[in-house]
Coordinates of C-alpha atoms in Angstrom, one line a residue:
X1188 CA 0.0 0.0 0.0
X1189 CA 0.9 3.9 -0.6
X1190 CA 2.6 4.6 2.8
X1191 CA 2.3 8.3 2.0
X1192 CA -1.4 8.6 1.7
X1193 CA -1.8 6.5 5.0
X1194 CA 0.5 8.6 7.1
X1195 CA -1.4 11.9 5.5
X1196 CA -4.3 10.6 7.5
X1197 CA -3.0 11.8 10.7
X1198 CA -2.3 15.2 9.3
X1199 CA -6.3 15.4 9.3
X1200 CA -7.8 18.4 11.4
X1201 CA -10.5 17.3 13.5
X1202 CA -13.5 19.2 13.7
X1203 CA -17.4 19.0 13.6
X1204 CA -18.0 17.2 11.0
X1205 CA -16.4 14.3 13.2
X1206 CA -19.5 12.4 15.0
X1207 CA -18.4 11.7 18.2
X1208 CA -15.2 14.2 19.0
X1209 CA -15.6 16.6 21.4
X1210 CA -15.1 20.5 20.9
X1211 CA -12.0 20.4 23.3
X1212 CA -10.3 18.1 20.5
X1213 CA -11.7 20.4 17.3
X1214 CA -8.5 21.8 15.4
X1215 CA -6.1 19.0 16.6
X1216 CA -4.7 17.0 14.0
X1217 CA -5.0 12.8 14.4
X1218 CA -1.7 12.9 15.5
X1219 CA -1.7 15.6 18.1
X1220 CA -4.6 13.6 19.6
X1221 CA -3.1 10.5 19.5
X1222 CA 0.0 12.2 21.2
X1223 CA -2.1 13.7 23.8
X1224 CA -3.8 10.6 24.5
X1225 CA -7.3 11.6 25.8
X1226 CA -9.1 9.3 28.0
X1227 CA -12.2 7.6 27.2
X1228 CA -14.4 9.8 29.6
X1229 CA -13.3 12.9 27.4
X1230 CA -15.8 11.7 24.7
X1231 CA -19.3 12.4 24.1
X1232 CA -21.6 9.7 24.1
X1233 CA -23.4 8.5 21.6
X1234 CA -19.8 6.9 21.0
X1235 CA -18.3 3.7 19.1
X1236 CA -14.7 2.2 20.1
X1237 CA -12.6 0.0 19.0
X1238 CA -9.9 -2.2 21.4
X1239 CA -6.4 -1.9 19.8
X1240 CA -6.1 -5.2 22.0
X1241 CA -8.6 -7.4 20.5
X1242 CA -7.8 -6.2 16.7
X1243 CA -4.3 -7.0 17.2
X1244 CA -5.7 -10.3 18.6
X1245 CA -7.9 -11.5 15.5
X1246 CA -5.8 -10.3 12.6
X1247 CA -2.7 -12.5 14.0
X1248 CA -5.6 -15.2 14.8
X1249 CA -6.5 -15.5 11.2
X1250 CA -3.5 -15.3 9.9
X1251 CA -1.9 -17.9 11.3
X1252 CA -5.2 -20.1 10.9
X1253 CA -4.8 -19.4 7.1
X1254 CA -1.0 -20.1 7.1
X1255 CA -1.4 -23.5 8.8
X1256 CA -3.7 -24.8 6.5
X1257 CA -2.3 -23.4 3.2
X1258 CA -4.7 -21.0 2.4
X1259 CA -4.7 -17.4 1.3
X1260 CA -6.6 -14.6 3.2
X1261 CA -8.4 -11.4 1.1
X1262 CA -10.0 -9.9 3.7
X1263 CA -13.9 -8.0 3.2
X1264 CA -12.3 -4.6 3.4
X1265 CA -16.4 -3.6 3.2
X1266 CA -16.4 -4.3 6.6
X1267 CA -14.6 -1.5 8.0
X1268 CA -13.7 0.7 5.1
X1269 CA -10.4 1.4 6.9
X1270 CA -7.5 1.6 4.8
X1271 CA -5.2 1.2 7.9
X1272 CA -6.9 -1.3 9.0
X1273 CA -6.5 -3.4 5.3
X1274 CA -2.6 -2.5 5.3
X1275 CA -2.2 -4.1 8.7
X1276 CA -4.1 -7.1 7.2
X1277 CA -1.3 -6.8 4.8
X1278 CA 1.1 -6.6 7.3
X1279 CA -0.1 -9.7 8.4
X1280 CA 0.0 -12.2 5.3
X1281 CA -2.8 -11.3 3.6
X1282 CA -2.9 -11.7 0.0
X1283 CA -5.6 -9.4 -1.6
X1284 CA -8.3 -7.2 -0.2
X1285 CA -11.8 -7.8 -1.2
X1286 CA -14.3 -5.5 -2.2
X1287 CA -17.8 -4.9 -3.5
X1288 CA -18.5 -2.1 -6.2
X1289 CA -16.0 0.3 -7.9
X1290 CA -16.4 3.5 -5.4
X1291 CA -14.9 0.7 -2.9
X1292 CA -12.1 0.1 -5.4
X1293 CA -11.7 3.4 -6.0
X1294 CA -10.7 3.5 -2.4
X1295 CA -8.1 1.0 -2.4
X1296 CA -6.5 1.9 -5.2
X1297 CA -6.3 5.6 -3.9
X1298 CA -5.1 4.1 -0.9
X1299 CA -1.6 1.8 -3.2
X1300 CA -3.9 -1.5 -3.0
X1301 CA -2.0 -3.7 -5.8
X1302 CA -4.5 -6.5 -5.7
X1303 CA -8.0 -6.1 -5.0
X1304 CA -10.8 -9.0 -5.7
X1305 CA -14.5 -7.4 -6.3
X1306 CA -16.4 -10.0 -5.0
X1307 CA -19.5 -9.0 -7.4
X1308 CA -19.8 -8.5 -11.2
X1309 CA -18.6 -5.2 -13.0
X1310 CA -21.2 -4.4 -15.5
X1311 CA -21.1 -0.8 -16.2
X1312 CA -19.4 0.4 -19.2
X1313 CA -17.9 3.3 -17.0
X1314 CA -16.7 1.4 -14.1
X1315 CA -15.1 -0.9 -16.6
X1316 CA -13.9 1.4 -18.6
X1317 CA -11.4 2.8 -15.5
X1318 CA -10.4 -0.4 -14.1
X1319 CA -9.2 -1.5 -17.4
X1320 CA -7.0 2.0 -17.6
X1321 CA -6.1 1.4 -14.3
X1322 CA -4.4 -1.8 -15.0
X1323 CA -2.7 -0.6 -18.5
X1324 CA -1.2 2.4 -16.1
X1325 CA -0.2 -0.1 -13.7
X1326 CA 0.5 -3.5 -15.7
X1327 CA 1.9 -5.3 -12.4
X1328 CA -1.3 -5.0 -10.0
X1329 CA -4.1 -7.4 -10.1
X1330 CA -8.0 -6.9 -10.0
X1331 CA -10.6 -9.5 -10.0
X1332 CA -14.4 -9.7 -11.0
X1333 CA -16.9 -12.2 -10.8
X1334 CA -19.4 -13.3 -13.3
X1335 CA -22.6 -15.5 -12.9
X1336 CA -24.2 -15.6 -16.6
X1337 CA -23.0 -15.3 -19.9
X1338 CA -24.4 -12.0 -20.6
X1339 CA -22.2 -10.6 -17.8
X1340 CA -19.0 -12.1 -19.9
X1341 CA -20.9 -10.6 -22.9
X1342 CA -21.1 -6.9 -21.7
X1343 CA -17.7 -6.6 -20.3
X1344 CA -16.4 -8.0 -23.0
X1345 CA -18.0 -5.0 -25.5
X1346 CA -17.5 -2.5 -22.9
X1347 CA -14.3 -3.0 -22.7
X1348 CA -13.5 -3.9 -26.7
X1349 CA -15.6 -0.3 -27.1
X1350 CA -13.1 1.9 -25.2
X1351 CA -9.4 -0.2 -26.1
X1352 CA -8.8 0.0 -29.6
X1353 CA -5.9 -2.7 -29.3
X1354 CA -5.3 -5.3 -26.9
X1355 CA -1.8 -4.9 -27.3
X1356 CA 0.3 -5.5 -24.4
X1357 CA -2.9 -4.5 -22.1
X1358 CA -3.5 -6.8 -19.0
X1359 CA -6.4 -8.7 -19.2
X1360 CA -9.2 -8.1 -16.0
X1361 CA -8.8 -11.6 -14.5
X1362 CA -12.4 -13.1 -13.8
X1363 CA -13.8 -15.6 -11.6
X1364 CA -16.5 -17.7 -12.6
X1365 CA -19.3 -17.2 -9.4
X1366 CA -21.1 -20.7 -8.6
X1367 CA -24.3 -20.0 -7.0
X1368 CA -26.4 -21.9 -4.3
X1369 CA -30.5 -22.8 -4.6
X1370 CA -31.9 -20.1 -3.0
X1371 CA -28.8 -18.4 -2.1
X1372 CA -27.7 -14.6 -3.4
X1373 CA -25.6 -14.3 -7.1
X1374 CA -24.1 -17.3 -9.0
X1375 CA -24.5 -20.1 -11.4
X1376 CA -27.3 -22.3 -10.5
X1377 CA -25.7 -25.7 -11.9
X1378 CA -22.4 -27.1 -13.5
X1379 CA -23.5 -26.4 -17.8
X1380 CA -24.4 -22.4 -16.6
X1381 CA -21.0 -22.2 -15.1
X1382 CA -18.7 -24.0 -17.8
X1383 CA -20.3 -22.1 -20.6
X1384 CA -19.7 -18.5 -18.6
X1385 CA -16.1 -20.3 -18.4
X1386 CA -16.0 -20.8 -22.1
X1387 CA -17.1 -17.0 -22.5
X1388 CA -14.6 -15.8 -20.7
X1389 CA -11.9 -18.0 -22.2
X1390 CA -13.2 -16.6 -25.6
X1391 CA -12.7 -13.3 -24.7
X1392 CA -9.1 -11.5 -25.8
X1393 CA -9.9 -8.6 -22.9
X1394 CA -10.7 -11.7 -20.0
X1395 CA -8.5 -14.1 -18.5
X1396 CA -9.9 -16.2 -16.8
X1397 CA -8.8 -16.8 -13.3
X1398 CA -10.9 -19.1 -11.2
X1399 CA -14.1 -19.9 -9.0
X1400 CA -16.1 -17.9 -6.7
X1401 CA -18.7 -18.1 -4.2
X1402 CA -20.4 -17.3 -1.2
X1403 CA -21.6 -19.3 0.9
X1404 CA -23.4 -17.2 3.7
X1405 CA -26.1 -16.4 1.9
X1406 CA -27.1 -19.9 2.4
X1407 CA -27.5 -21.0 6.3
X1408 CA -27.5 -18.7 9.4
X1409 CA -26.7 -21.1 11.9
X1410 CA -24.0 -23.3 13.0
X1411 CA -25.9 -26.7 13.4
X1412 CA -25.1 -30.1 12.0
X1413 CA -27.9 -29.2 8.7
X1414 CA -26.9 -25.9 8.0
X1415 CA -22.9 -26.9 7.5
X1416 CA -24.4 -29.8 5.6
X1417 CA -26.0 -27.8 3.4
X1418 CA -22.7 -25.5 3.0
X1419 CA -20.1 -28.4 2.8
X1420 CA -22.7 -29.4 -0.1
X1421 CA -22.2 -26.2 -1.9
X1422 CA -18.7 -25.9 -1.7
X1423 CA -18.2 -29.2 -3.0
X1424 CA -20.6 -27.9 -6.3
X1425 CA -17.7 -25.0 -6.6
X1426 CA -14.7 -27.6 -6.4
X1427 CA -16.5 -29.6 -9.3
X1428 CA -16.4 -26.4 -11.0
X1429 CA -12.9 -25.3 -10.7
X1430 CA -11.7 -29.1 -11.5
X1431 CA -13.7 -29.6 -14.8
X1432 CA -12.2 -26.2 -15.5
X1433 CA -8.9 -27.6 -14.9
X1434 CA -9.5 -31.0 -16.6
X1435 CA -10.2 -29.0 -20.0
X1436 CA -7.2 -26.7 -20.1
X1437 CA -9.4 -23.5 -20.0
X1438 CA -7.1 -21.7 -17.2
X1439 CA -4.3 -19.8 -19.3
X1440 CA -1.1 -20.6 -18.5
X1441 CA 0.6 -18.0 -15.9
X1442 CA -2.8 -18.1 -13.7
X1443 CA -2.7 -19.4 -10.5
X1444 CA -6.3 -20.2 -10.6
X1445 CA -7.9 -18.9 -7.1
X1446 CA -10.9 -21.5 -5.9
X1447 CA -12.4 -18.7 -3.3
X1448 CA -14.9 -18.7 -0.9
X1449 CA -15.3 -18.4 3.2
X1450 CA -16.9 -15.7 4.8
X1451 CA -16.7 -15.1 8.7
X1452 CA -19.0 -18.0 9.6
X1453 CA -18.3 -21.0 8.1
X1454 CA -14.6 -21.2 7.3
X1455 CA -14.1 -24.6 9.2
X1456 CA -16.2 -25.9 6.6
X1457 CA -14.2 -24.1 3.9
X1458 CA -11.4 -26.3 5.3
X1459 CA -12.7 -29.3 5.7
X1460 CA -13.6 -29.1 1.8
X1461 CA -11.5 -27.1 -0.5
X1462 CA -8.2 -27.6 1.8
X1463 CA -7.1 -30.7 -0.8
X1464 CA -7.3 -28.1 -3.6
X1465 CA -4.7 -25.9 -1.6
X1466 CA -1.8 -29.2 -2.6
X1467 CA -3.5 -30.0 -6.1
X1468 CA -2.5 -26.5 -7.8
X1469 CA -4.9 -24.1 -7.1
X1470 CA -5.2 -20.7 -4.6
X1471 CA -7.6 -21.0 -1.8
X1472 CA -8.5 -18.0 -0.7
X1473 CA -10.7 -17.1 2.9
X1474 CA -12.4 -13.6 2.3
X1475 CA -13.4 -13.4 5.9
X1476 CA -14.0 -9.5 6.6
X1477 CA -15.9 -9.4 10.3
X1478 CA -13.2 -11.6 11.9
X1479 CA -11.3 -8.5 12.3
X1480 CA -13.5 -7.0 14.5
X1481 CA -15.7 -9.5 15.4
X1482 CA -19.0 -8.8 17.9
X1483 CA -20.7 -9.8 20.6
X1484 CA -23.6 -11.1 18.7
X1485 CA -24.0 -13.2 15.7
X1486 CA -20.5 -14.1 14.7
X1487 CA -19.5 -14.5 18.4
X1488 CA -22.2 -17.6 18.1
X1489 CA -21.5 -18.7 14.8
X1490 CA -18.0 -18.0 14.1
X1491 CA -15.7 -21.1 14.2
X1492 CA -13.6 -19.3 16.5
X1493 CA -16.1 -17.7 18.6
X1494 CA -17.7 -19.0 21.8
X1495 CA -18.5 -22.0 20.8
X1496 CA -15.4 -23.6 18.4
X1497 CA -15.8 -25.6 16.1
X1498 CA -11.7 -25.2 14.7
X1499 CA -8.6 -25.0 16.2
X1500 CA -7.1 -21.9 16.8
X1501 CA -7.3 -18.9 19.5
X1502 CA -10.6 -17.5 20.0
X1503 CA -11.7 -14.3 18.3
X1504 CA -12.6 -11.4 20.4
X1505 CA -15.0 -8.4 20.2
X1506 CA -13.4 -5.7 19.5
X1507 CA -16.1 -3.0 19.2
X1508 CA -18.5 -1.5 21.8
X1509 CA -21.0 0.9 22.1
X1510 CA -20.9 3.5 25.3
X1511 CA -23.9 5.6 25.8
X1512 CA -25.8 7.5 28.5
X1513 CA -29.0 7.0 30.1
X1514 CA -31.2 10.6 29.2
X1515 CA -33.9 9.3 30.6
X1516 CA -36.5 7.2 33.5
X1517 CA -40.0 7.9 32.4
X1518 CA -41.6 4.9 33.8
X1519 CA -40.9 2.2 36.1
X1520 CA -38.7 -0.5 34.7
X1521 CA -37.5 1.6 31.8
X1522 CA -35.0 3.8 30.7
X1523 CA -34.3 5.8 27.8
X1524 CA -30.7 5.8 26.4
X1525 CA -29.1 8.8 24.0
X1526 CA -28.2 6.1 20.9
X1527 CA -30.4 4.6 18.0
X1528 CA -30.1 2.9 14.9
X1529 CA -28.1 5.9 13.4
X1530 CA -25.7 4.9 15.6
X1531 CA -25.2 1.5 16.4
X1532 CA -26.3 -2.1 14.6
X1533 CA -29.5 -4.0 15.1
X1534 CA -29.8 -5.8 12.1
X1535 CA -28.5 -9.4 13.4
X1536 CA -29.4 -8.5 17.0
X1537 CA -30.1 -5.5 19.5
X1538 CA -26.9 -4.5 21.6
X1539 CA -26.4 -5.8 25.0
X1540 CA -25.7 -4.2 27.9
X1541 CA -22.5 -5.1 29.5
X1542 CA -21.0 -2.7 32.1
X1543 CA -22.0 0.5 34.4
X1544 CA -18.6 3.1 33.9
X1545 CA -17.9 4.4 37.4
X1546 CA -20.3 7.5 38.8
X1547 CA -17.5 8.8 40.7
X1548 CA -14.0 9.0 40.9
X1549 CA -13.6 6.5 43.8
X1550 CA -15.5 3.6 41.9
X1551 CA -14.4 1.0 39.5
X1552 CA -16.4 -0.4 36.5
X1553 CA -19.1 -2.8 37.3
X1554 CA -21.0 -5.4 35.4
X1555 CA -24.4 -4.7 34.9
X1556 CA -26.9 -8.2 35.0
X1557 CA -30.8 -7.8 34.5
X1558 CA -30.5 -5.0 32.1
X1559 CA -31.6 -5.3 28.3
X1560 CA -31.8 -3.5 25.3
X1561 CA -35.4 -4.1 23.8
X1562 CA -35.8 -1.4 20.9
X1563 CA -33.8 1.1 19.0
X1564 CA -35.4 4.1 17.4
X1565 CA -33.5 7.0 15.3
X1566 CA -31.4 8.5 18.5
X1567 CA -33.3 6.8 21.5
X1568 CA -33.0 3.2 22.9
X1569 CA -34.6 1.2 25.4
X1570 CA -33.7 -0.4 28.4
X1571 CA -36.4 -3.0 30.1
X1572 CA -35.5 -3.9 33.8
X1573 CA -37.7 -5.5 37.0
X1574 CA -39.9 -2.6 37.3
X1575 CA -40.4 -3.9 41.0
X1576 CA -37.3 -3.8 42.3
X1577 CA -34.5 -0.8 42.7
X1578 CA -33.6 0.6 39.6
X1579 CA -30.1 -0.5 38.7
X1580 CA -29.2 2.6 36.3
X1581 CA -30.0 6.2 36.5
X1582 CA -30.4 9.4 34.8
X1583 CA -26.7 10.2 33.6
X1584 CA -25.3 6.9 34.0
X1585 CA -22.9 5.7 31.2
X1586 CA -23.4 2.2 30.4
X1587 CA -20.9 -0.2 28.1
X1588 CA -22.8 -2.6 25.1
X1589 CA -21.7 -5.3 22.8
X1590 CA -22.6 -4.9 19.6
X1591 CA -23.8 -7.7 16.9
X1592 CA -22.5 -6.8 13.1
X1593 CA -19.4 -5.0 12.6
X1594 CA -20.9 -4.2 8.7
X1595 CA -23.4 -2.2 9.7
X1596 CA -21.6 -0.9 12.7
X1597 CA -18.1 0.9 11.3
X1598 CA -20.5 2.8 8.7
X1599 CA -22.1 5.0 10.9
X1600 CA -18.8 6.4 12.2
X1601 CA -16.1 8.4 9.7
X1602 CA -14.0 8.6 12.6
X1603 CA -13.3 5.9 15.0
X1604 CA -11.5 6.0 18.5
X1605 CA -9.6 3.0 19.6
X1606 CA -8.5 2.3 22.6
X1607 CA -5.8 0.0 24.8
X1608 CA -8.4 -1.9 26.6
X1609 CA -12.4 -1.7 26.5
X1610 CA -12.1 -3.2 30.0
X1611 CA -10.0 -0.3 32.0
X1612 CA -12.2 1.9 34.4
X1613 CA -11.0 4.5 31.6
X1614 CA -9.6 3.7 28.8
X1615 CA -6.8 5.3 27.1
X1616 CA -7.8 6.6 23.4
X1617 CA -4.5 5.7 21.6
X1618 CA -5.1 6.2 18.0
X1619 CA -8.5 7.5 16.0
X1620 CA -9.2 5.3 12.8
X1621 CA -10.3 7.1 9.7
X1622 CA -13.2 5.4 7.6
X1623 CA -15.0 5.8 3.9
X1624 CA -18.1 4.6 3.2

């Protein structure tokens, strides 16, 4: 990656336009705030962290999950739209970042990405038309698209042959042929759809193509015996693919061809089925995104290597978390917090409320039991307790939550703190992470 562009990023003035920065921090730069290392109770709330701890934590997890097993990691960069965040990824062994449309792309490359995989198809003429100049202005980089019918091979194909007037010594776009599942989101429905979109692309002097592609998510949403069934199933339909691909000598000689698939749920199963083609010739590549910052929620239950393992390796931890403050009692057994949907996820799950943050200076932090989060509106949540029995918040109180989703979580914030450790009476802000989406 462009290590200019990322240390720019803590030349950044922070201001207003900032959710979640207080005025007494407006006009510092990233780096004089990182420098003067603000404590957590110097934020507003509505506010959402992230623990330098626990992202170290899961990126070195992966990793070396990946490693052992022979596989290549391309991160979900969608996830957290966090170019630091990708180049420590990087750091870390990966092998590509994914992506999902060009303005993500866009991103990447402004950012010195050299190899991105859009993990959708590319259909517009214009988008097309700069990724292929991007690649003839930088012949050595790599970018990857997906395509699940013929007409997708078809349109590139003109797009493309309508704005280069000679192949020449042009790179070809590399694209993966996407195998779908019965019910499930994009991709080929059977075995002849997916060979003939192979053939297409094979055909086509501006294509090269470069392997198989799935995704598997889209088709169970728990961890039980069936639903892995029913995903080991499907990844054994995108093997068959890639090895009659194979068998007929479609894959042009210089391609490693990538067999990819393995979101944050259901990469054991990833293993237990594509691992052989790791030895046999082919890339295997994870695009796990959430594992990075993982949640107390729905991947913390379903992830392999969440609270109930299915895989070895260390277990992934949570690093985000929601603080807010309690604005509000107007009725026994309720309370009205100042945080809604604009500000933290609740589409796999309402937060959950963890921790009271100490009233005065004498206490410590205290876990808070018999306290839950029942609704979210725009700006207001609400908190359901025994209406019978002492109230155990109050007007003012800051509580701590665990959050379920990081995708739907990072996007509501452009500018992130993170701190050393969510679990400190108050935690030290030691760096502020920039975000686009």
């Amino acid at each position: 990656m462009n290590r200019a562009a990322l240390d720019a990023l803590a030349d950044e003035q922070v201001d207003w336009r900032h959710k979640g920065m207080p005025p007494a921090l407006w006009g510092m730069t990233v780096e004089q705030i990182r420098a003067r290392r603000p404590r957590l109770s110097e934020l507003p709330t509505p506010l959402l962290t992230l623990s330098r701890a626990a992202l170290d934590h899961n990126i070195d997890a992966l990793a070396s999950w990946c490693a052992t097993r022979g596989f290549d990691l391309a991160p979900h960069g969608k996830t957290t739209m966090a170019p630091v965040l990708w180049a420590e990824q990087l750091r870390a062994g990966a092998w590509a970042i994914t992506l999902a449309n060009l303005p993500q792309l866009a991103i990447a490359r402004a950012f010195g990405v050299q190899r991105v995989m859009i993990a959708n198809s590319v259909i517009s003429p214009l988008s097309l038309r700069w990724i292929v100049d991007e690649l003839a202005a930088h012949p050595d980089d790599e970018i990857y698209v997906w395509a699940d019918a013929v007409d997708t091979v078809r349109l590139m194909h003109e797009a493309i042959a309508n704005h280069v007037a000679d192949v020449g010594d042009r790179p070809q776009l590399r694209v993966l042929v996407e195998r779908g599942g019965a019910g499930g989101r994009t991709g080929a429905r059977d075995l002849g759809t997916a060979l003939e979109i192979a053939a297409a692309v094979a055909d086509s002097p501006y294509l090269a193509l470069a392997g198989v592609a799935g995704y598997e998510g889209a088709l169970a949403h728990t961890a039980d015996e069936q639903s892995r069934e029913i995903v080991a199933a499907y990844l054994r339909d995108l093997a068959e693919v890639h090895e009659r691909l194979a068998a007929a000598g479609l894959y042009p000689e210089g391609i490693t061809p990538v067999v990819t698939a393995g979101g944050s749920a259901y990469f054991d199963v990833v293993d237990e089925v594509l691992r052989p083609l790791a030895g046999a010739g082919a890339r295997v590549v994870l695009r796990s995104g959430a594992y990075v910052v993982h949640d107390d929620g729905f991947y913390r239950d379903i992830s392999p290597l969440g609270e109930h393992p299915r895989t070895d390796g260390p277990a992934l931890r949570s690093a985000m978390h929601g603080w807010v403050r309690v604005s509000s009692q107007p009725e026994p057994g309720m309370a009205i917090f100042d945080a809604g949907k604009r500000d933290l996820p609740f589409d796999e799950g309402l937060p959950e409320v963890q921790r009271l943050r100490p009233r005065t200076a004498d206490e410590h932090v205290t876990d808070l039991d018999g306290v839950s989060v029942t609704a979210l509106n725009d700006q207001h949540g609400f908190l359901r307790f025994d209406a019978q029995a002492e109230p155990p918040v109050q007007i003012g109180d800051e509580l701590r939550l665990g959050l379920s989703h990081p995708c739907t979580a990072m996007d509501k914030w452009t500018l992130v703190p993170v701190i050393g450790d969510a679990d400190e009476d108050d935690p030290v802000v030691v760096d502020l992470l920039r975000t686009w989406f």
